[in-house]
Amino acid sequence: MPLAYDKDSREKGSEMKCPGCKRNSLKRRETAVSCGFCGYALSPGEEARYRLYEMLK
C-alpha cells in the first residue's frame, strides 16, 4: 500500500486515461487527442478536459 505522502504513486493514479480502453496512452495529434492503443478520439468536451489536465500537470 503506498504512503499518503508518496508523490509518485499519487501521480500514477491521477493520470488521465482513455475512456475506451482505460490505458494511459492518450496522445495529442494534429487533428485531435486520441488513444495510441485503441484509436479512440476524445470528444470536444473530453479534449478540453485533457488540455486542462496537461496544463495543471
mmCIF file of C-alpha atoms in Angstrom:
data_model
loop_
_atom_site.group_PDB
_atom_site.id
_atom_site.type_symbol
_atom_site.label_atom_id
_atom_site.label_comp_id
_atom_site.label_asym_id
_atom_site.label_seq_id
_atom_site.Cartn_x
_atom_site.Cartn_y
_atom_site.Cartn_z
ATOM 1 C CA MET A 1 0.000 0.000 0.000
ATOM 2 C CA PRO A 2 1.500 3.377 -0.992
ATOM 3 C CA LEU A 3 2.068 6.008 1.639
ATOM 4 C CA ALA A 4 -0.173 9.084 1.647
ATOM 5 C CA TYR A 5 2.773 11.389 1.011
ATOM 6 C CA ASP A 6 4.309 9.269 -1.757
ATOM 7 C CA LYS A 7 4.211 11.695 -4.712
ATOM 8 C CA ASP A 8 4.971 9.100 -7.402
ATOM 9 C CA SER A 9 2.046 6.852 -6.510
ATOM 10 C CA ARG A 10 -0.364 9.793 -6.446
ATOM 11 C CA GLU A 11 0.773 10.939 -9.891
ATOM 12 C CA LYS A 12 0.311 7.453 -11.354
ATOM 13 C CA GLY A 13 -3.233 7.258 -10.010
ATOM 14 C CA SER A 14 -4.155 10.721 -11.233
ATOM 15 C CA GLU A 15 -3.104 10.284 -14.877
ATOM 16 C CA MET A 16 -5.864 10.785 -17.395
ATOM 17 C CA LYS A 17 -6.820 7.501 -19.045
ATOM 18 C CA CYS A 18 -8.523 6.628 -22.301
ATOM 19 C CA PRO A 19 -12.305 6.298 -21.800
ATOM 20 C CA GLY A 20 -12.369 3.393 -24.275
ATOM 21 C CA CYS A 21 -9.624 1.030 -23.111
ATOM 22 C CA LYS A 22 -8.680 2.581 -19.714
ATOM 23 C CA ARG A 23 -4.948 2.813 -20.582
ATOM 24 C CA ASN A 24 -2.610 5.777 -20.109
ATOM 25 C CA SER A 25 -1.951 6.138 -23.826
ATOM 26 C CA LEU A 26 -3.609 9.429 -24.818
ATOM 27 C CA LYS A 27 -1.585 11.436 -27.323
ATOM 28 C CA ARG A 28 -2.128 14.882 -28.782
ATOM 29 C CA ARG A 29 -2.221 14.645 -32.571
ATOM 30 C CA GLU A 30 -2.614 17.314 -35.280
ATOM 31 C CA THR A 31 -6.360 16.849 -35.619
ATOM 32 C CA ALA A 32 -7.450 15.650 -32.174
ATOM 33 C CA VAL A 33 -6.404 13.913 -28.976
ATOM 34 C CA SER A 34 -6.621 10.174 -29.430
ATOM 35 C CA CYS A 35 -5.543 6.936 -27.800
ATOM 36 C CA GLY A 36 -2.356 5.388 -29.153
ATOM 37 C CA PHE A 37 -3.589 1.895 -28.285
ATOM 38 C CA CYS A 38 -7.227 1.643 -29.394
ATOM 39 C CA GLY A 39 -7.569 4.790 -31.550
ATOM 40 C CA TYR A 40 -10.419 6.310 -29.514
ATOM 41 C CA ALA A 41 -10.727 10.046 -30.348
ATOM 42 C CA LEU A 42 -11.802 12.273 -27.472
ATOM 43 C CA SER A 43 -14.963 14.338 -27.841
ATOM 44 C CA PRO A 44 -14.587 18.157 -27.755
ATOM 45 C CA GLY A 45 -15.509 18.244 -24.035
ATOM 46 C CA GLU A 46 -13.110 15.442 -23.157
ATOM 47 C CA GLU A 47 -10.391 17.120 -25.231
ATOM 48 C CA ALA A 48 -10.819 20.393 -23.310
ATOM 49 C CA ARG A 49 -10.541 18.458 -20.052
ATOM 50 C CA TYR A 50 -7.375 16.749 -21.330
ATOM 51 C CA ARG A 51 -5.801 20.119 -22.239
ATOM 52 C CA LEU A 52 -6.610 21.429 -18.765
ATOM 53 C CA TYR A 53 -5.081 18.283 -17.260
ATOM 54 C CA GLU A 54 -1.871 18.859 -19.267
ATOM 55 C CA MET A 55 -1.641 22.498 -18.140
ATOM 56 C CA LEU A 56 -2.077 21.598 -14.483
ATOM 57 C CA LYS A 57 0.379 18.709 -14.721
#
